[in-house]
Coordinates of C-alpha atoms in Angstrom, one line a residue:
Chain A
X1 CA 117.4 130.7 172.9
X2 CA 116.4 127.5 170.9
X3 CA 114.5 127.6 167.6
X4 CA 112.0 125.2 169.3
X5 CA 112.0 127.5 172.3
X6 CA 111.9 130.7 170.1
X7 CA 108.4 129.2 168.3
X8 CA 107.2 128.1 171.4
X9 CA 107.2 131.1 172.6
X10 CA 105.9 133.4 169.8
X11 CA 103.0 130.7 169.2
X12 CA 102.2 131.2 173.4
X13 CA 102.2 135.0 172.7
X14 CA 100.4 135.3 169.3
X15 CA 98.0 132.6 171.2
X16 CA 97.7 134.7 174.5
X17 CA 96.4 138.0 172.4
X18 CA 93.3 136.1 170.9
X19 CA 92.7 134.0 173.7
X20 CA 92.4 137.2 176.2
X21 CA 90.8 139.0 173.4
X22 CA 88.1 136.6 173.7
X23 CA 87.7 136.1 177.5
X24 CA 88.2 139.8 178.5
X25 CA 84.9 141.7 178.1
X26 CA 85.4 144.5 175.1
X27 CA 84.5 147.2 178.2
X28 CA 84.9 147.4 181.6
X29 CA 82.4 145.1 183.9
X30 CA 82.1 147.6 186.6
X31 CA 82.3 151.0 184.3
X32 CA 79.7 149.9 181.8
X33 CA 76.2 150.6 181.8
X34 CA 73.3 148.6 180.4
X35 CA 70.0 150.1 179.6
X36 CA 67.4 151.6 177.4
X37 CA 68.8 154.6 175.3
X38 CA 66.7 158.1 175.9
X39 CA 68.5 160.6 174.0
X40 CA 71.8 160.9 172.1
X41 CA 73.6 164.2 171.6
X42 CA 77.3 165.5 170.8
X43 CA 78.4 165.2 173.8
X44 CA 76.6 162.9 176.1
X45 CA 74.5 160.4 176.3
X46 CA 71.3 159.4 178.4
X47 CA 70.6 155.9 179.7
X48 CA 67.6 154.6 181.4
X49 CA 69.0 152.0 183.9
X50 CA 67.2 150.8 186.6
X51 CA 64.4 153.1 186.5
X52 CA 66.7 155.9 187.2
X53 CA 68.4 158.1 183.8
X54 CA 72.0 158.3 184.0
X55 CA 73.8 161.0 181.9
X56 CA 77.4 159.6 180.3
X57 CA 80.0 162.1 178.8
X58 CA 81.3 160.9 175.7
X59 CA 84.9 160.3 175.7
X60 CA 87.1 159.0 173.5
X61 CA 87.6 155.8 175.0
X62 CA 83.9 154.6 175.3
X63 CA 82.7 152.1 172.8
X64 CA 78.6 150.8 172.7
X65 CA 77.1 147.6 171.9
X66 CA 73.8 147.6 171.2
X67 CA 71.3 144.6 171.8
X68 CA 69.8 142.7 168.5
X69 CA 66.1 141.6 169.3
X70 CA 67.9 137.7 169.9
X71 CA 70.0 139.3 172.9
X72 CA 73.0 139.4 170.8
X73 CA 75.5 142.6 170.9
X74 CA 76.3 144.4 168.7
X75 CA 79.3 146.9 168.0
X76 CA 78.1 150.6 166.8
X77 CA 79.0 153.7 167.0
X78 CA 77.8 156.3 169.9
X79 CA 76.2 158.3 167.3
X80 CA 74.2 155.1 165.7
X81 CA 72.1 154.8 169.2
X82 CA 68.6 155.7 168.5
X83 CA 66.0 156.1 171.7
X84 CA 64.8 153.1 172.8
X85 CA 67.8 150.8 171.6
X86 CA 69.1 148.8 174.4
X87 CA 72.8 149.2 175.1
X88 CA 75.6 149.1 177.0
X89 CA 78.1 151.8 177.0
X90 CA 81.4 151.9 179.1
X91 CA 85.2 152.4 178.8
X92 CA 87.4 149.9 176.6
X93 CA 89.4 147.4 177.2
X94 CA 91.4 148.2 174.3
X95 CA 91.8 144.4 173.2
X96 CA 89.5 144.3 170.7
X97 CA 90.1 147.6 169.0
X98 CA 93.3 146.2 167.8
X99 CA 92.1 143.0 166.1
X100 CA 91.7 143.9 162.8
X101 CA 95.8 145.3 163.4
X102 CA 96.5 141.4 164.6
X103 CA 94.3 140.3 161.5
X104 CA 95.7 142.0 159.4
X105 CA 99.6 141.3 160.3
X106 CA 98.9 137.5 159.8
X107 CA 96.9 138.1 156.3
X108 CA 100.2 139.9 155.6
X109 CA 102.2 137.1 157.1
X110 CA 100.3 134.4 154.8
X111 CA 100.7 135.9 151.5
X112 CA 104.1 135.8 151.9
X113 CA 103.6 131.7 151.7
X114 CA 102.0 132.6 147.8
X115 CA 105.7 133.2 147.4
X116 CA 106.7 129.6 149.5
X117 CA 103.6 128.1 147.2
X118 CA 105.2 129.1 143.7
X119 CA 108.5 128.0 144.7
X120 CA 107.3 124.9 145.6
X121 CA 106.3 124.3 142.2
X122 CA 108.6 126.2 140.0
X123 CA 111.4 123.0 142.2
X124 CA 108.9 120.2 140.8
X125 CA 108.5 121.3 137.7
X126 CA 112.2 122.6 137.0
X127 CA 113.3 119.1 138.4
X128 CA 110.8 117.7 135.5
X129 CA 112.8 119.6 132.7
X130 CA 116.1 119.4 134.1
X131 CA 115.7 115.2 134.0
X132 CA 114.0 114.8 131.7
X133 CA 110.7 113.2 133.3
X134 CA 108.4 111.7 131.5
X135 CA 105.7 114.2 129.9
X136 CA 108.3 116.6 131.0
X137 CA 106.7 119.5 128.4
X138 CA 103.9 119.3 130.7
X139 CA 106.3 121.5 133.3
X140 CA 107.6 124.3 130.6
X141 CA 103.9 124.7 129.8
X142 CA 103.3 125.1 133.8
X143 CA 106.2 128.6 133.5
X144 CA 104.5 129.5 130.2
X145 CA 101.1 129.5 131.8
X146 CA 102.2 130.9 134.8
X147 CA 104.1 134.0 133.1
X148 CA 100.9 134.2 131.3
X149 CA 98.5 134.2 134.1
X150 CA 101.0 136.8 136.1
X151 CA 100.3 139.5 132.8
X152 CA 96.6 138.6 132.8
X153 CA 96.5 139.3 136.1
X154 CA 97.3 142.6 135.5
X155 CA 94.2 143.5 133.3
X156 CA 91.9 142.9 136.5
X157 CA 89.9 145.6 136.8
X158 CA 90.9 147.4 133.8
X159 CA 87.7 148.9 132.0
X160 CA 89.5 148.2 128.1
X161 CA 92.5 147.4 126.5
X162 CA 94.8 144.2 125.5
X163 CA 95.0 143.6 129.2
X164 CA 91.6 143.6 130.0
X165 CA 91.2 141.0 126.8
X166 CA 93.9 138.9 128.3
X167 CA 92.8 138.4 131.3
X168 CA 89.0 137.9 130.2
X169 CA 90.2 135.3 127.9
X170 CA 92.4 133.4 131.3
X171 CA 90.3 133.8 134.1
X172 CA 86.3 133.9 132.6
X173 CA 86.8 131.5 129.3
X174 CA 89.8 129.1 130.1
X175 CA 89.6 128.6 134.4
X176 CA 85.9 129.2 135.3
X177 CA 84.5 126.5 132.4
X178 CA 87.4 123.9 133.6
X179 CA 86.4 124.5 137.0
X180 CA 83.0 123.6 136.2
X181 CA 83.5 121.1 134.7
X182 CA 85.4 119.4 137.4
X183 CA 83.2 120.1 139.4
X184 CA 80.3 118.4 137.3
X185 CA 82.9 115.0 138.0
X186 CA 81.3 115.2 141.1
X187 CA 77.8 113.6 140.0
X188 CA 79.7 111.3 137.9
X189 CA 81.6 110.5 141.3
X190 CA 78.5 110.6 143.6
X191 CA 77.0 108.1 141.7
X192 CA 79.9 104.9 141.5
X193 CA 80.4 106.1 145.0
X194 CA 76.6 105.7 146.4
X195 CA 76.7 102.5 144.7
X196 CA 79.9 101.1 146.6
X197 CA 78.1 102.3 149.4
X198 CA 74.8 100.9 148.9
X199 CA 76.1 97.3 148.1
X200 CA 75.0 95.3 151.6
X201 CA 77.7 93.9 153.3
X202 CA 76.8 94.0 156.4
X203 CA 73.7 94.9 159.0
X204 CA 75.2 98.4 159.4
X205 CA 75.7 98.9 155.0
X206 CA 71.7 97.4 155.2
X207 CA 70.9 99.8 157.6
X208 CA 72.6 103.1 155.4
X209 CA 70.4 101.3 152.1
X210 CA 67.1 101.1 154.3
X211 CA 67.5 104.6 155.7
X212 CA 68.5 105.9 152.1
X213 CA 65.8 104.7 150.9
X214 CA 63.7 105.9 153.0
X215 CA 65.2 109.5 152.8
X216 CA 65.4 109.5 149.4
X217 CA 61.3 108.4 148.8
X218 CA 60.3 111.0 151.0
X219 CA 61.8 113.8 149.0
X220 CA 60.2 112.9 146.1
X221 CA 56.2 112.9 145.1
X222 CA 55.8 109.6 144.5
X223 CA 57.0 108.7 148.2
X224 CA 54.1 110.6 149.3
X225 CA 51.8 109.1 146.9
X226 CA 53.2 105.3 147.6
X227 CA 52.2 105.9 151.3
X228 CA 49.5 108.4 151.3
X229 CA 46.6 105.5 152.7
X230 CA 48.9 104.6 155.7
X231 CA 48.7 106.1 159.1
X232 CA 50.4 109.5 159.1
X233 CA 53.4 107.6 160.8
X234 CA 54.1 105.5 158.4
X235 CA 54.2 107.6 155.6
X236 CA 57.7 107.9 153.5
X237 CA 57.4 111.9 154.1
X238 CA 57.3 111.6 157.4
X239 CA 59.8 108.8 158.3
X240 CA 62.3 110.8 156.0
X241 CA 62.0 114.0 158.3
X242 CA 62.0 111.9 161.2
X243 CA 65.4 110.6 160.0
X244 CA 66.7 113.7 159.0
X245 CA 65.8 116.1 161.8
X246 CA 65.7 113.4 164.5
X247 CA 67.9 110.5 164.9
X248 CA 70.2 112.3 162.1
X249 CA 70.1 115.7 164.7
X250 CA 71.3 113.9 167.5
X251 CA 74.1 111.8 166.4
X252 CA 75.2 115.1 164.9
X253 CA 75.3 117.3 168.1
X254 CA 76.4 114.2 169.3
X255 CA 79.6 114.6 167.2
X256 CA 79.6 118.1 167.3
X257 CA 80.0 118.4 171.4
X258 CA 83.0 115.8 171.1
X259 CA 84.4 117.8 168.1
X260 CA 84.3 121.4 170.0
X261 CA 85.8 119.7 173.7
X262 CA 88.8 118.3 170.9
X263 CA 89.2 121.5 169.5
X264 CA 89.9 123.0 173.0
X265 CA 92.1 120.3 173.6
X266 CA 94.3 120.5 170.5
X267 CA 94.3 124.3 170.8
X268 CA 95.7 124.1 173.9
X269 CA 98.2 121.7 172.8
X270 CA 99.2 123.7 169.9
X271 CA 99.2 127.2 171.9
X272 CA 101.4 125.5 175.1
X273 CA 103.4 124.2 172.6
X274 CA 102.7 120.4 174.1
X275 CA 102.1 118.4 170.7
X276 CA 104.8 115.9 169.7
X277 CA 105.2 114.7 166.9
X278 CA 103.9 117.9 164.7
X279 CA 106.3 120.7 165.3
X280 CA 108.3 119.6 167.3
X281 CA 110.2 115.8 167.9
X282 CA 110.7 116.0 171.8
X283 CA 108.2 117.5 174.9
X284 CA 109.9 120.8 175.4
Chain B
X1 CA 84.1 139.7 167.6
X2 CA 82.6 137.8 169.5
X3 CA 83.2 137.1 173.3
X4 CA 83.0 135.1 175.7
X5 CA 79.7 135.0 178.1
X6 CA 79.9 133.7 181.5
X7 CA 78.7 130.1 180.7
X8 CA 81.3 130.0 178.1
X9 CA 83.7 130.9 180.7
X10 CA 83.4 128.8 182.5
X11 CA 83.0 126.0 180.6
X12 CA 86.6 126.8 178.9
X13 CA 88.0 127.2 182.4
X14 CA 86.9 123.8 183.9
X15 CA 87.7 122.0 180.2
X16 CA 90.9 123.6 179.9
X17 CA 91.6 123.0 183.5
X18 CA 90.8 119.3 183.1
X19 CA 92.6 118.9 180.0
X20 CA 95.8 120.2 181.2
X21 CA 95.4 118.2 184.9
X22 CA 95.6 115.4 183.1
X23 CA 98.3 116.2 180.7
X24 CA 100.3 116.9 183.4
X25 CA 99.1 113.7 185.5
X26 CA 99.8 111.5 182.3
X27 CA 103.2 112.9 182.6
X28 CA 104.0 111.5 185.7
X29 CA 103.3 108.3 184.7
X30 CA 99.5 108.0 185.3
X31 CA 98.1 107.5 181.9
X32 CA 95.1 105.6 180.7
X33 CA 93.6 103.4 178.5
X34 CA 92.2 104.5 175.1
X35 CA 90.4 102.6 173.2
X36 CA 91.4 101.0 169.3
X37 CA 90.6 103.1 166.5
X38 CA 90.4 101.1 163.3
X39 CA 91.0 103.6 160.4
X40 CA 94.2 104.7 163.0
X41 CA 95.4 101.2 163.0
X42 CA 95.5 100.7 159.9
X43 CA 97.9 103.9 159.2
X44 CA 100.7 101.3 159.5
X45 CA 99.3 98.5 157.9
X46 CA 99.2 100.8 154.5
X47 CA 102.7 101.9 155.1
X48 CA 103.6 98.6 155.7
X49 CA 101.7 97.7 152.1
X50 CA 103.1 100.7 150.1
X51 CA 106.8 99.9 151.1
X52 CA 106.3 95.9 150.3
X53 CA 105.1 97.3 147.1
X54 CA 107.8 99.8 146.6
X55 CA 105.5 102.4 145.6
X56 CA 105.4 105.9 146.9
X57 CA 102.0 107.3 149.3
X58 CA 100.0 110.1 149.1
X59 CA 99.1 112.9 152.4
X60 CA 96.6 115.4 151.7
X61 CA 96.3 117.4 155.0
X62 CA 93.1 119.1 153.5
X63 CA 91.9 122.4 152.4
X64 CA 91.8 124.9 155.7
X65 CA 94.4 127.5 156.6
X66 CA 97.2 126.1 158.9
X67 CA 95.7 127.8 161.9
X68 CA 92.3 125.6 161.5
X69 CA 92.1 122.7 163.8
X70 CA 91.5 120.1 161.4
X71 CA 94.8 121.0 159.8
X72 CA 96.9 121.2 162.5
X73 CA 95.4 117.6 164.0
X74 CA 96.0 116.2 160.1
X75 CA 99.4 117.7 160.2
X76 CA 100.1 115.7 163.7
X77 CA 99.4 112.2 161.9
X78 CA 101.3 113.8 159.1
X79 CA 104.5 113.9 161.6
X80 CA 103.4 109.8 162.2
X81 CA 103.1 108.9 158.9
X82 CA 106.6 110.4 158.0
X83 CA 108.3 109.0 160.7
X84 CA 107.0 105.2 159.6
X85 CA 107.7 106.0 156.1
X86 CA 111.4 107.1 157.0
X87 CA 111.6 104.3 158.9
X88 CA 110.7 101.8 156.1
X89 CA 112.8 103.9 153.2
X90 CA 109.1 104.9 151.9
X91 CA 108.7 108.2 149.8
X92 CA 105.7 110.2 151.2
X93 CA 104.2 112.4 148.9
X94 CA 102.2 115.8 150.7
X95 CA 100.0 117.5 148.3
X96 CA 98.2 120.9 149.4
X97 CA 96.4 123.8 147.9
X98 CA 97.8 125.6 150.9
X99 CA 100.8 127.7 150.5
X100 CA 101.5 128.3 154.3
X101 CA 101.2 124.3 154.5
X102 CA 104.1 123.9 152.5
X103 CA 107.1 124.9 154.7
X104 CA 105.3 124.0 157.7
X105 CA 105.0 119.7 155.8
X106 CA 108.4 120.1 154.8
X107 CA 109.7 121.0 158.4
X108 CA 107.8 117.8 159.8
X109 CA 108.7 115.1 156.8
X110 CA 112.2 116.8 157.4
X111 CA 112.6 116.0 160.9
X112 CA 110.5 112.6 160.8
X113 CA 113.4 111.3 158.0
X114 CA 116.6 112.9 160.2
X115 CA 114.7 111.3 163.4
X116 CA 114.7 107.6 161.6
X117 CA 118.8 108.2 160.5
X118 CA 117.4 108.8 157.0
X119 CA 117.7 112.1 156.3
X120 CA 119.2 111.7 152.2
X121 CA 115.6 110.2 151.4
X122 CA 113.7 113.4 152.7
X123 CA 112.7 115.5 148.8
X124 CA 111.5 118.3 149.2
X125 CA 110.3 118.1 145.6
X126 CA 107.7 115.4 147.9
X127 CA 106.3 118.4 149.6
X128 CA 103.9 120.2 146.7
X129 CA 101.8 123.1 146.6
X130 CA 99.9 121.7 143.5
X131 CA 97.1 124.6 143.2
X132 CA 95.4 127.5 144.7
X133 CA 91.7 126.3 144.1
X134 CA 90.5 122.7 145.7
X135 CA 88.9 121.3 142.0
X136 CA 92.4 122.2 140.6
X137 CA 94.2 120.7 143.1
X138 CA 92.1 117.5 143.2
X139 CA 93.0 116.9 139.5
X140 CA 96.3 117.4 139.7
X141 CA 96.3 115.3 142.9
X142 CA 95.0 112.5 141.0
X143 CA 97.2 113.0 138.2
X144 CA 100.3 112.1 141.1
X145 CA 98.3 109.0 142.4
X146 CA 97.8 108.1 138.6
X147 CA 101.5 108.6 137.3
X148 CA 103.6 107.7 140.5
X149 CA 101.5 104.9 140.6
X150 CA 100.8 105.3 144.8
X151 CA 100.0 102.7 147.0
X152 CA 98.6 104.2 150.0
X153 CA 96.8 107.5 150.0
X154 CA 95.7 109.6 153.7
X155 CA 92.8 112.5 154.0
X156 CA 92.9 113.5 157.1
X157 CA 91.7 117.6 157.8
X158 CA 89.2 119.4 156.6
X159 CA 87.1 119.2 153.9
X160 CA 84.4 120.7 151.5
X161 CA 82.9 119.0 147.5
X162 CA 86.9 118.7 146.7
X163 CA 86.5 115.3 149.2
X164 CA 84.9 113.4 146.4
X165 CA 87.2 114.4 143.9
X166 CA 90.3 113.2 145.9
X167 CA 88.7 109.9 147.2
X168 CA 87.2 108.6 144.0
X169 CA 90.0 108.6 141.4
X170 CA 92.4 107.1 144.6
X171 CA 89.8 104.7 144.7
X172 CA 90.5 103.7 141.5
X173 CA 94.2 103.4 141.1
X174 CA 93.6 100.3 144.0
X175 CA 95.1 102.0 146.3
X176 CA 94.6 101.6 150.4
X177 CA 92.6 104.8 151.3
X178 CA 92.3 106.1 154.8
X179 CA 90.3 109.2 155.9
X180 CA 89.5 111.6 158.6
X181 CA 87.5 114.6 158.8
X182 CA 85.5 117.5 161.3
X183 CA 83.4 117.8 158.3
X184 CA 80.6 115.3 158.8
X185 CA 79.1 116.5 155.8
X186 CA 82.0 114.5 154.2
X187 CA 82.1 111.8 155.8
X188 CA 79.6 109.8 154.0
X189 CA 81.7 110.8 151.5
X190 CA 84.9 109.5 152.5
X191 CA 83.0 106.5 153.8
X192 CA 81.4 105.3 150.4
X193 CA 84.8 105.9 148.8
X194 CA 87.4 105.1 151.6
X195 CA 88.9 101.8 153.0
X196 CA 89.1 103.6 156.8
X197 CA 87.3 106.5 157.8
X198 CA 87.7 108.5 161.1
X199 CA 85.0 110.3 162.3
X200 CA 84.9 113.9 163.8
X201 CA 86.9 114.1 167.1
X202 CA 88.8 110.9 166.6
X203 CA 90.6 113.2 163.9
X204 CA 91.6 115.2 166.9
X205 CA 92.5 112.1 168.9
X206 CA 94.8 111.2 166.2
X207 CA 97.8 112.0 166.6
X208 CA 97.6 110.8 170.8
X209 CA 96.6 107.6 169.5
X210 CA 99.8 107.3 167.1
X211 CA 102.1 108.8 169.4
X212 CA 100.9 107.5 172.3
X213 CA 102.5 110.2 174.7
X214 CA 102.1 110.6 178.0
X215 CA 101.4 114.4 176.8
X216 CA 98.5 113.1 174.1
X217 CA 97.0 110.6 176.5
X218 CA 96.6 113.1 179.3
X219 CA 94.6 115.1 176.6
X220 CA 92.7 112.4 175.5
X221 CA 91.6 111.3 179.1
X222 CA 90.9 115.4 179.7
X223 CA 88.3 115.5 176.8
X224 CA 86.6 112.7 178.0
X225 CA 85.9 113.7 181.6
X226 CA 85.1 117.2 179.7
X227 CA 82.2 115.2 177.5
X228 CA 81.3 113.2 180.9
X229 CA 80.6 116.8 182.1
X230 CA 78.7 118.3 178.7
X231 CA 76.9 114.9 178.6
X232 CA 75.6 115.7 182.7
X233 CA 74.6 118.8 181.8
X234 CA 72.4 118.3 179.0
X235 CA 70.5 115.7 181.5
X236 CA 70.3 118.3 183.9
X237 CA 68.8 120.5 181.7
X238 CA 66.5 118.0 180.4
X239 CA 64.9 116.6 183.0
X240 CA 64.7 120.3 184.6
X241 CA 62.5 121.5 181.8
X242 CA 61.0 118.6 181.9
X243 CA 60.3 118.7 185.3
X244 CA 60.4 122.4 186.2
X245 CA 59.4 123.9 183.0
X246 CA 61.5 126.1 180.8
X247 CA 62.0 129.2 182.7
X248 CA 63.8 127.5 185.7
X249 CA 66.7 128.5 187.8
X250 CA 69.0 125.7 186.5
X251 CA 68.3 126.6 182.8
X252 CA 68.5 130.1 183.5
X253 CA 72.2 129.5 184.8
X254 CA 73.4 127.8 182.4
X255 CA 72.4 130.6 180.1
X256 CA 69.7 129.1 178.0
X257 CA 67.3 131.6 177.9
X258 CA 67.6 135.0 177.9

């Protein structure tokens, strides 16, 4: 067997399990039963369906959703039924009681790529030293901050100690301010950004401006305050919702229907193993 | 988990049904027109720009796991982007905060450079896993466009803040800038700050409209008699509560109310 073929056909099997997971009911249609709960002991357990109670013996194979006030089920155990829950009870189908198992394996599965990750970069940055590159110092401090972060690392969770010291000092004073303060770029960005943006160029950048405007006014008092002796219509309050949670709404279902059909599409693509040019060079 | 009701059922059945018809149609020789996508033409028109330059270009195939969507339909234009950039003797740099990315990249820049005859230009070194968190990775993403001086950079995948952070110092070294994302909070992001942007499912049309396989346009044609379909429903439901009111038989089929 091929490599290609070999992939194929462990991405069509990984594939088939969450797929049928999905589409097969977590207990069997014509064994379940769907009612109002009327009592709950040890061993069995009454339903009211139809009208008519209906005694079921609790074996070890029988699992229970019970019905949130939207409709919605819900997983619980036998035991968690109170009277007057609605429910539906009935023999498993088994698929589902292994997903965590499934989840699990490919959690397991990517945390082996942390290991794919740091070799990735201890190759760059050995490349650096090795040649010299420029600001090649830059790389021995990425294996001395790396060696460093690996022994910090091991103070998590520790109640005392140099450890617990060390890894305070890495993780809570050194990364958590940097990472705020990269992320405080963002206004910095947001603001030469929005003014790119709002520079009109054309009907449709006039169009973005006018309805940013408008948006933006609303939120604010002073939109309310500019307006407040027009008809209700006209107000910036109101045009701003009508923006946001009308025409905005439906161009974004809009997207969102296409986005869900494509998802379907490339997931079958990927799972029948049909996309060229991503895993494979030639249509198997 | 969740499972699937009966309108969902059925819905996946007929989409998947129609997908794959005409995948298999398009294979025989049947396949369709698609319409131009800007931000996809212009792919090659910033190859063509960063190799005239002789400067290297920048992927990012955004911040979800390998097994989201997004990924996988950035990692397809990924396999385009290499094969034109092997083709013109251009270095392709692929930056990710995504281990499990990595050897997945490297397979597809790989086999794009021994596909074009070129296979002593592939570097793996190209192929970098620059940090685990996306702020850390946007710096030091930046810090590549800024030192290897890059001429073309490509988004395409998904997205959260980190979008920003990519686009705007890009922005800045001059560079052409093309983007694509399922996050449409992002997009006005990637719009204010990006040459190109493509929108929502043309991400997922992608890589059809680069490869332009029989395989891809089948799919392509699929998902638009599958939107045909969505689009008739949501009349019919309309103009049935409209007409009919809200508890009536055609809503109740389709599973609107319960």
């Amino acid at each position: 067997m091929t490599k290609r073929r070999f992939i194929a056909l462990v991405t069509f099997l990984a594939g088939l399990y969450y797929f049928l997971e999905f589409v097969v009911p977590p207990t069997v249609p014509w064994r379940t039963l769907r009612g109002e709960v009327v009592s709950v002991s040890d061993t069995t357990l009454t339903l009211l369906v139809d009208g008519a109670e209906r005694q079921v013996t609790l074996l070890p194979n029988l699992i229970a959703y019970r019905e949130r006030p939207n409709g919605a089920p819900e997983r619980v155990e036998i035991q968690q039924l109170r009277p007057g829950d609605r429910a539906s009870v009935g023999p498993s189908t088994y698929l589902s009681d292994y997903i965590t198992s499934v989840n699990n394996f490919f959690i397991v599965l990517g945390s082996m790529a942390w290991g794919m990750g740091l070799i990735s970069l201890a190759m760059v940055h050995s490349g650096n030293i090795r040649r010299r590159r420029p600001e090649w110092y830059g790389s021995v401090l990425f294996f001395i901050a790396v060696a460093g972060g690996m022994v910090a690392g091991l103070g998590y969770g520790r109640e005392s100690g140099w450890l617990k010291e060390a890894n305070d000092v890495v993780f809570n004073y050194l990364l958590r301010p940097m990472s705020s303060t990269v992320f405080s770029l963002l206004a910095f960005h947001m603001a030469t950004a929005s003014y790119r943006a709002f520079r009109i160029k054309s009907g449709e950048a006039a169009l973005m401006m006018a309805s940013a405007f408008v948006v933006m006014l609303g939120q604010i008092p002073i939109g309310m305050w500019l307006t407040h002796g027009l008809p209700s219509f006209l107000q910036l309050p109101v045009m701003a919702q009508w923006v946001l949670y009308i025409a905005n709404s439906a161009a974004v279902r809009g997207m969102w229907f296409g986005m869900m059909v494509g998802a379907i599409a490339v997931g079958l693509r990927f799972w029948l193993s049909l996309e060229r040019g991503a895993f494979f060079d030639r249509e198997l | 988990m969740e499972h699937a009701s009966a309108p969902i059922l059925v819905a996946i059945a007929l989409f998947s049904s129609l997908i794959l018809w005409n995948i298999f149609t398009a294979r025989r020789g049947k396949a369709g027109f698609i319409r131009r996508i800007p931000g996809l033409n212009e792919i090659d028109e910033a190859i063509g720009r960063a190799t005239e330059m002789g400067r290297p270009m920048v992927f990012h195939p955004g911040v979800g796991e390998v097994q989201n969507v997004g990924t996988l339909a950035a990692l397809g234009v990924l396999g385009h982007v290499a094969r034109k950039a092997a083709q013109m003797g251009t270095r392709v740099i692929v930056t990710t905060a995504i281990p499990v990315v990595v050897p997945v990249a490297e397979d597809i820049v790989k086999q794009a450079y021994m596909q074009a005859g070129r296979p002593e230009l592939f570097n793996s070194e190209d192929i970098r896993f620059l940090a685990a968190s996306g702020d850390q990775l946007a710096l030091a993403t930046a810090n590549v466009m800024e030192r290897e001086k890059t001429a073309a950079h490509f988004f395409f995948g998904m997205y959260d803040y980190t979008s920003l952070l990519l686009t705007e110092p890009g922005q800045r070294t001059g560079a052409i800038q093309i983007a694509g994302t399922d996050q449409y909070f992002q997009v006005p992001f990637f719009i204010a700050s990006c040459d190109y942007t493509v929108i929502g499912e043309e991400l997922y049309a992608a890589s059809a409209y680069l490869t332009r396989e029989p395989t891809m346009l089948g799919s392509l044609i699929g998902q638009d008699y599958s939107k045909i379909i969505v689009l008739a429903v949501i009349l019919l439901g309309a103009l049935s509560v409209t007409f009919l009111g809200s508890q009536n038989p055609i809503v109740q089929i389709l599973g609107a109310t319960r």
